[in-house]
Tab-separated table of C-alpha atoms in Angstrom:
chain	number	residue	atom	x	y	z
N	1	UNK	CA	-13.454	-50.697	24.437
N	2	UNK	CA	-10.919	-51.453	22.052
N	3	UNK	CA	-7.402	-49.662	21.620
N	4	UNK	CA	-6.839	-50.320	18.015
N	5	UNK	CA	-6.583	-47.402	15.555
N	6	UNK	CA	-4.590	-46.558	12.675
N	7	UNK	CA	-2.524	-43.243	12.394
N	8	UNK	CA	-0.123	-42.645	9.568
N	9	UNK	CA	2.285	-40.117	11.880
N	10	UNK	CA	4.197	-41.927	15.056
N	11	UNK	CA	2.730	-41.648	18.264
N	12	UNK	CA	4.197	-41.954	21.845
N	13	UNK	CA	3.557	-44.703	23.817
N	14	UNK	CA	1.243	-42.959	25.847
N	15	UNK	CA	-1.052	-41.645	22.957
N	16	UNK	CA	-1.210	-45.440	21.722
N	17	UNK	CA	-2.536	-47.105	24.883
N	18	UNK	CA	-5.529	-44.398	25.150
N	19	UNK	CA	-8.716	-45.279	23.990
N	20	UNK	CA	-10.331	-43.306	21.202
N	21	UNK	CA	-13.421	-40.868	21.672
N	22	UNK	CA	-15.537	-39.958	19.329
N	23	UNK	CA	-15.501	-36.098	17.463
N	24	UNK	CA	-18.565	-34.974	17.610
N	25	UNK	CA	-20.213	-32.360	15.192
N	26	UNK	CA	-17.959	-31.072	12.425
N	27	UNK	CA	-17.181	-27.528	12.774
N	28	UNK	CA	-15.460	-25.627	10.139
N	29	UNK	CA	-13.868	-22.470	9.656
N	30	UNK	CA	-15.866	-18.881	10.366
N	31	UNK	CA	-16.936	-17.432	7.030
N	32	UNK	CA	-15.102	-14.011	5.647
N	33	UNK	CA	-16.215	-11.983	3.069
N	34	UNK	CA	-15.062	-12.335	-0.198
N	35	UNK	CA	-15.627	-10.602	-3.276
N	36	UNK	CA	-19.331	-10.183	-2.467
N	37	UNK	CA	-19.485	-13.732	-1.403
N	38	UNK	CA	-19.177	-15.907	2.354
N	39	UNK	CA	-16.333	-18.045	2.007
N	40	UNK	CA	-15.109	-20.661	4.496
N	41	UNK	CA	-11.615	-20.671	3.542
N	42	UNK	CA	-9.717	-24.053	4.076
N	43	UNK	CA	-6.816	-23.862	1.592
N	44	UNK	CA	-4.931	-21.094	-0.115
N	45	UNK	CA	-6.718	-21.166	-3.606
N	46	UNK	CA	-10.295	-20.336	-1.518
N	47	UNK	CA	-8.536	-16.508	-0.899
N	48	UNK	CA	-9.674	-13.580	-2.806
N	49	UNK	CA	-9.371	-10.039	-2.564
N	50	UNK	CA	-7.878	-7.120	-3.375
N	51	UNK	CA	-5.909	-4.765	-0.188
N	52	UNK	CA	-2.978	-2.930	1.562
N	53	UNK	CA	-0.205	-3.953	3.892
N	54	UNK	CA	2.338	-1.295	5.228
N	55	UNK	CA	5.374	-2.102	6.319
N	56	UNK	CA	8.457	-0.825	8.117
N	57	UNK	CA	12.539	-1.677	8.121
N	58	UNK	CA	14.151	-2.411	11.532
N	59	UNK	CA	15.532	1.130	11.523
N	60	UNK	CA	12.871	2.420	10.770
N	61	UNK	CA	14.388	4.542	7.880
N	62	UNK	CA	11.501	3.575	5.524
N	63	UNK	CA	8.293	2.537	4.974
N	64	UNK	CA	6.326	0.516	1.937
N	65	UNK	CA	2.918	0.275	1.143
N	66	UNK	CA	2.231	-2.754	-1.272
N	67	UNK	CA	-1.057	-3.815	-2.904
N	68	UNK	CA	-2.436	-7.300	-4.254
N	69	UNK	CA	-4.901	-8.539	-5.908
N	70	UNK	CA	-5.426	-11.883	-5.400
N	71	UNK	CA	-7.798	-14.242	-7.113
N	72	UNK	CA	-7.963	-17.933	-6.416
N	73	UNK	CA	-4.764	-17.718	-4.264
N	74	UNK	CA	-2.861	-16.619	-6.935
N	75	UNK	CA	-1.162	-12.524	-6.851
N	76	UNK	CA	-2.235	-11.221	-10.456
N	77	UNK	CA	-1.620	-7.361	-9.354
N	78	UNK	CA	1.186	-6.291	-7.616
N	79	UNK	CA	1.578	-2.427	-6.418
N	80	UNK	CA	4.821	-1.216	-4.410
N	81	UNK	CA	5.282	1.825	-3.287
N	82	UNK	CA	8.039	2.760	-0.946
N	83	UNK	CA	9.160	6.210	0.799
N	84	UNK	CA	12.229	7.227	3.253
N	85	UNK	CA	14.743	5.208	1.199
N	86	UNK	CA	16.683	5.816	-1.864
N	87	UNK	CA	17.670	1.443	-2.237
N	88	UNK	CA	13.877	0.235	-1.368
N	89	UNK	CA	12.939	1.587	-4.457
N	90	UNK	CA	15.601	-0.967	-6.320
N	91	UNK	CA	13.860	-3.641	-3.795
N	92	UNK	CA	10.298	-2.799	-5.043
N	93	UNK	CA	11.163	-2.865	-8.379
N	94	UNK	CA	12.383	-6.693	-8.055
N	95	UNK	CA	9.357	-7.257	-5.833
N	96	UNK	CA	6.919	-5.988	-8.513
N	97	UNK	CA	8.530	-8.355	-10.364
N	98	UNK	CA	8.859	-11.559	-8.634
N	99	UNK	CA	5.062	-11.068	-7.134
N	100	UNK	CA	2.742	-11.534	-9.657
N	101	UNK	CA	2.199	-15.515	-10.596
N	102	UNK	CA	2.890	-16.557	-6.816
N	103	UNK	CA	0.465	-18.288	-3.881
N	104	UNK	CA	-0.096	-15.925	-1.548
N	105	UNK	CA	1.289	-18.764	0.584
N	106	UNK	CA	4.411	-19.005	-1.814
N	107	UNK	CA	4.745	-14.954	-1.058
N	108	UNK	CA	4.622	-14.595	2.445
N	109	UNK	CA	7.700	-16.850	2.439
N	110	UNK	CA	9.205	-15.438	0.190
N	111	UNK	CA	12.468	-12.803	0.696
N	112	UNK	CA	11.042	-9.897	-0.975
N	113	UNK	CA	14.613	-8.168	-0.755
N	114	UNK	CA	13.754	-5.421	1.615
N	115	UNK	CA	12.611	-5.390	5.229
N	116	UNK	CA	9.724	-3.349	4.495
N	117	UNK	CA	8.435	-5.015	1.575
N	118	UNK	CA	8.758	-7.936	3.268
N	119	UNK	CA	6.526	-6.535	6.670
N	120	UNK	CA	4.483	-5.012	4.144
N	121	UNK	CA	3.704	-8.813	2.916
N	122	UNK	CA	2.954	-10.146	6.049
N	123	UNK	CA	0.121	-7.347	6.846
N	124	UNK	CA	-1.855	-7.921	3.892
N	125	UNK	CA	-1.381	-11.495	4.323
N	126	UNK	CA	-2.911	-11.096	8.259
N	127	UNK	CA	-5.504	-8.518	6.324
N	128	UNK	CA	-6.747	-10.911	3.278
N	129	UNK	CA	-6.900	-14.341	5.359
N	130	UNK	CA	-9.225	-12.631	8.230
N	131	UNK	CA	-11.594	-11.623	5.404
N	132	UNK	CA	-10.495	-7.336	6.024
N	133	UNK	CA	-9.954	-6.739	2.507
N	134	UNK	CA	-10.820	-3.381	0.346
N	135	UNK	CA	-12.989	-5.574	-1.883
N	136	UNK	CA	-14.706	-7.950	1.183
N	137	UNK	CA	-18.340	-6.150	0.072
N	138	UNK	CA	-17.512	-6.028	-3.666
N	139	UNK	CA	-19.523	-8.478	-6.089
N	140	UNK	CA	-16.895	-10.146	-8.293
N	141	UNK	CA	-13.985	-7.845	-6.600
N	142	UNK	CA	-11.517	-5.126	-7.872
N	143	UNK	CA	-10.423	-6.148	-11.767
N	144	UNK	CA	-6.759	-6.202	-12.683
N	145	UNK	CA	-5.640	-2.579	-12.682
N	146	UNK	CA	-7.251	-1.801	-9.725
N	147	UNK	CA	-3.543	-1.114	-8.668
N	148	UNK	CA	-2.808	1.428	-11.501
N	149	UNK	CA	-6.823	2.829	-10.811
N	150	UNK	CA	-5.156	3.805	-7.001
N	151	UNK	CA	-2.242	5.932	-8.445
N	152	UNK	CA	-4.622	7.842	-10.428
N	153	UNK	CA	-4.395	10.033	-14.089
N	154	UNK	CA	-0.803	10.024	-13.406
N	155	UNK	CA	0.517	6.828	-11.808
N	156	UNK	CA	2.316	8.760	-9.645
N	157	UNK	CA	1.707	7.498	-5.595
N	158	UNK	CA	0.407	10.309	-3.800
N	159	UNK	CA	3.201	11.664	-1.530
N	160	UNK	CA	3.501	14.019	1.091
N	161	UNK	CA	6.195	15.583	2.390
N	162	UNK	CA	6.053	18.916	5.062
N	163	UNK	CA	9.220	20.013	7.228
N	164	UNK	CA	8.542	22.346	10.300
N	165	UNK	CA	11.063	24.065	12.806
N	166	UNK	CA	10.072	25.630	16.470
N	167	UNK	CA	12.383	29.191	14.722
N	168	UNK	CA	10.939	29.201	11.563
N	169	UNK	CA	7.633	27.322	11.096
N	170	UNK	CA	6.456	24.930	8.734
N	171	UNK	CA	7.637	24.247	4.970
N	172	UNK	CA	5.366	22.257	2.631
N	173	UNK	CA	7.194	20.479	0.189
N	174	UNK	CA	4.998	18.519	-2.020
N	175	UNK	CA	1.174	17.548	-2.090
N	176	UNK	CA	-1.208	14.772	-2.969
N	177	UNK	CA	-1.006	17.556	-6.442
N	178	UNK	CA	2.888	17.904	-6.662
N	179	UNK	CA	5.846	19.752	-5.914
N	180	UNK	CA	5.038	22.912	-3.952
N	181	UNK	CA	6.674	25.766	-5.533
N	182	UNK	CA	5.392	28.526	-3.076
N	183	UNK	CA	3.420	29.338	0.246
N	184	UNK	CA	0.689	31.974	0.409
N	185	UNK	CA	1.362	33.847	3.536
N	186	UNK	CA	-1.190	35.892	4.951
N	187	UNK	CA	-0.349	39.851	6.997
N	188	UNK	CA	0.597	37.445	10.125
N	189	UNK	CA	3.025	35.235	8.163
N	190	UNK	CA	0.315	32.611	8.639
N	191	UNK	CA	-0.261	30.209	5.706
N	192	UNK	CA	-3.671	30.943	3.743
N	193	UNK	CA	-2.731	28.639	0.240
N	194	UNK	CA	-0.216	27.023	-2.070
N	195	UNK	CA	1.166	27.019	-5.354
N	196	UNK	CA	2.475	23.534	-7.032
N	197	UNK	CA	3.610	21.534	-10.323
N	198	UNK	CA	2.179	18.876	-10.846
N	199	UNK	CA	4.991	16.887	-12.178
N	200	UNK	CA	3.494	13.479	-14.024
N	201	UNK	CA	1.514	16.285	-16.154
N	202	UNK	CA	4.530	18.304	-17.018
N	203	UNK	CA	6.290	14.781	-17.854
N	204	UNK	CA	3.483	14.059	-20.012
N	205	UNK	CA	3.113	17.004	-21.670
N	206	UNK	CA	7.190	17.228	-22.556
N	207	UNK	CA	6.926	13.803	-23.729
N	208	UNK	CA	4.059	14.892	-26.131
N	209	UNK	CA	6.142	17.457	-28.018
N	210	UNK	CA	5.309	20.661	-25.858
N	211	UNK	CA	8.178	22.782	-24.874
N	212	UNK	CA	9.280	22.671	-21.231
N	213	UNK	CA	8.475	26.124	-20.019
N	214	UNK	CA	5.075	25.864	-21.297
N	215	UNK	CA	4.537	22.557	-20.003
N	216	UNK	CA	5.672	23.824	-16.447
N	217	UNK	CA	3.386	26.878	-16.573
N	218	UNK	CA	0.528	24.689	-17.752
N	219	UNK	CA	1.136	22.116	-14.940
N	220	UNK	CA	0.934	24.844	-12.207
N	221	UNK	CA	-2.333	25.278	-9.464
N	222	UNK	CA	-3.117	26.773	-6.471
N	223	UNK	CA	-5.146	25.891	-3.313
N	224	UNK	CA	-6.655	27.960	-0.890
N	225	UNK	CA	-6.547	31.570	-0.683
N	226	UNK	CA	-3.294	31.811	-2.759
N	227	UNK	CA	-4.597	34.955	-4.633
N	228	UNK	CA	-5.049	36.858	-1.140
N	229	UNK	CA	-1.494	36.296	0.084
N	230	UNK	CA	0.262	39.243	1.462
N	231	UNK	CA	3.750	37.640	0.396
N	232	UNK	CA	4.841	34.347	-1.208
N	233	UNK	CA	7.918	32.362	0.024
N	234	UNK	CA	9.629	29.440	-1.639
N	235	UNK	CA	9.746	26.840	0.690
N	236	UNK	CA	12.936	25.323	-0.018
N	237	UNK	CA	14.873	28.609	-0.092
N	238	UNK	CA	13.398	31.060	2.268
């Protein structure tokens, strides 16, 4: 059998003297769901999909969730949303802004200024490859906006923040609703409800002419059993 080949990349000597075998049946890449569709994905522009990556700093002092939506390859959505650390949020905004218009190739190597962002980047990127993507099921995916759609009436990221002590029990701070202005307590000091402000609204209704006060009292609602408390507290005073 003959030795002679061609190979356009340089080969040791030991490669060159081997005979040649034969590949046998051609098998490509597993299929992942796309956008309602089967896909076998072979370069960068066959990716789709719209999905979540959360990532961490090396201390650990903050944390970013970011959101694409990718179509052909290409980022045409970009969502960050950071908490734990007052200078990611100056990283997100450049992200937000150098994002959109790249590969999702052209991302993932890209220095997306903070540590989180940039972990963040590389879990949606394991995520959307492998096919694990919020819109895998969803004919034609998620349509640009999907990102603003998530943050809801208020495009405000839904935040939660609760602080507890071993002396004093626990403190909730803000909700998925907004900032909690005060705790139901029950006869046993045990927490039956909440009271909160929900802030984007009270924004939005300043900004539309209404007076603050108003727009504070008409921002305000309870969960729970707040009516039944035996005593309120405010959380971030008593």
């Amino acid at each position: 059998m003959s030795n002679e080949f061609s190979c356009e990349y340089a080969m040791s000597h030991e490669v060159q003297n081997m005979c040649t075998v034969a590949k046998g049946p051609f098998h490509g890449p597993a299929p992942i769901p796309e956008e309602g569709k089967w896909v076998q994905a072979t370069e960068i522009k066959d990716i789709s999909g719209y999905t979540h990556g959360v990532g961490w700093c090396a201390p650990q002092q903050g944390a970013c969730k970011l959101s694409l939506n990718v179509k052909n390859g290409i980022i045409e959505e970009a969502l960050v949303e950071t908490i734990g650390c007052s200078g990611m949020t100056h990283s997100a905004a450049m992200a937000a802004e150098i994002l959109p218009g790249k590969t999702l190739l052209e991302a993932l190597n890209t220095d997306l200024v903070c540590d989180a962002i940039n972990t963040a980047m590389r879990e949606l990127f394991l995520q959307i490859v492998y096919g694990r993507t919020q819109s895998a099921f969803s004919e034609g995916g998620l349509v640009i906006g999907a990102g603003m759609e998530d943050l809801g009436k208020g495009a405000r990221s839904m935040v939660g923040t609760m602080y507890g002590t071993k002396a004093k029990g626990v403190r909730y701070l803000e909700m998925t609703e907004g900032y909690c202005t005060r705790m139901a307590l029950d006869s046993d000091d045990q927490v039956i409800g909440y009271e909160f402000v929900s802030l984007g609204k009270m924004t939005d209704f300043i900004k539309n002419g209404m007076e603050p006060n108003e727009a504070y009292e008409k921002s305000k609602g309870t969960y729970g059993r707040f009516a039944d408390a035996a005593r309120y507290i405010d959380p971030r005073k008593q």
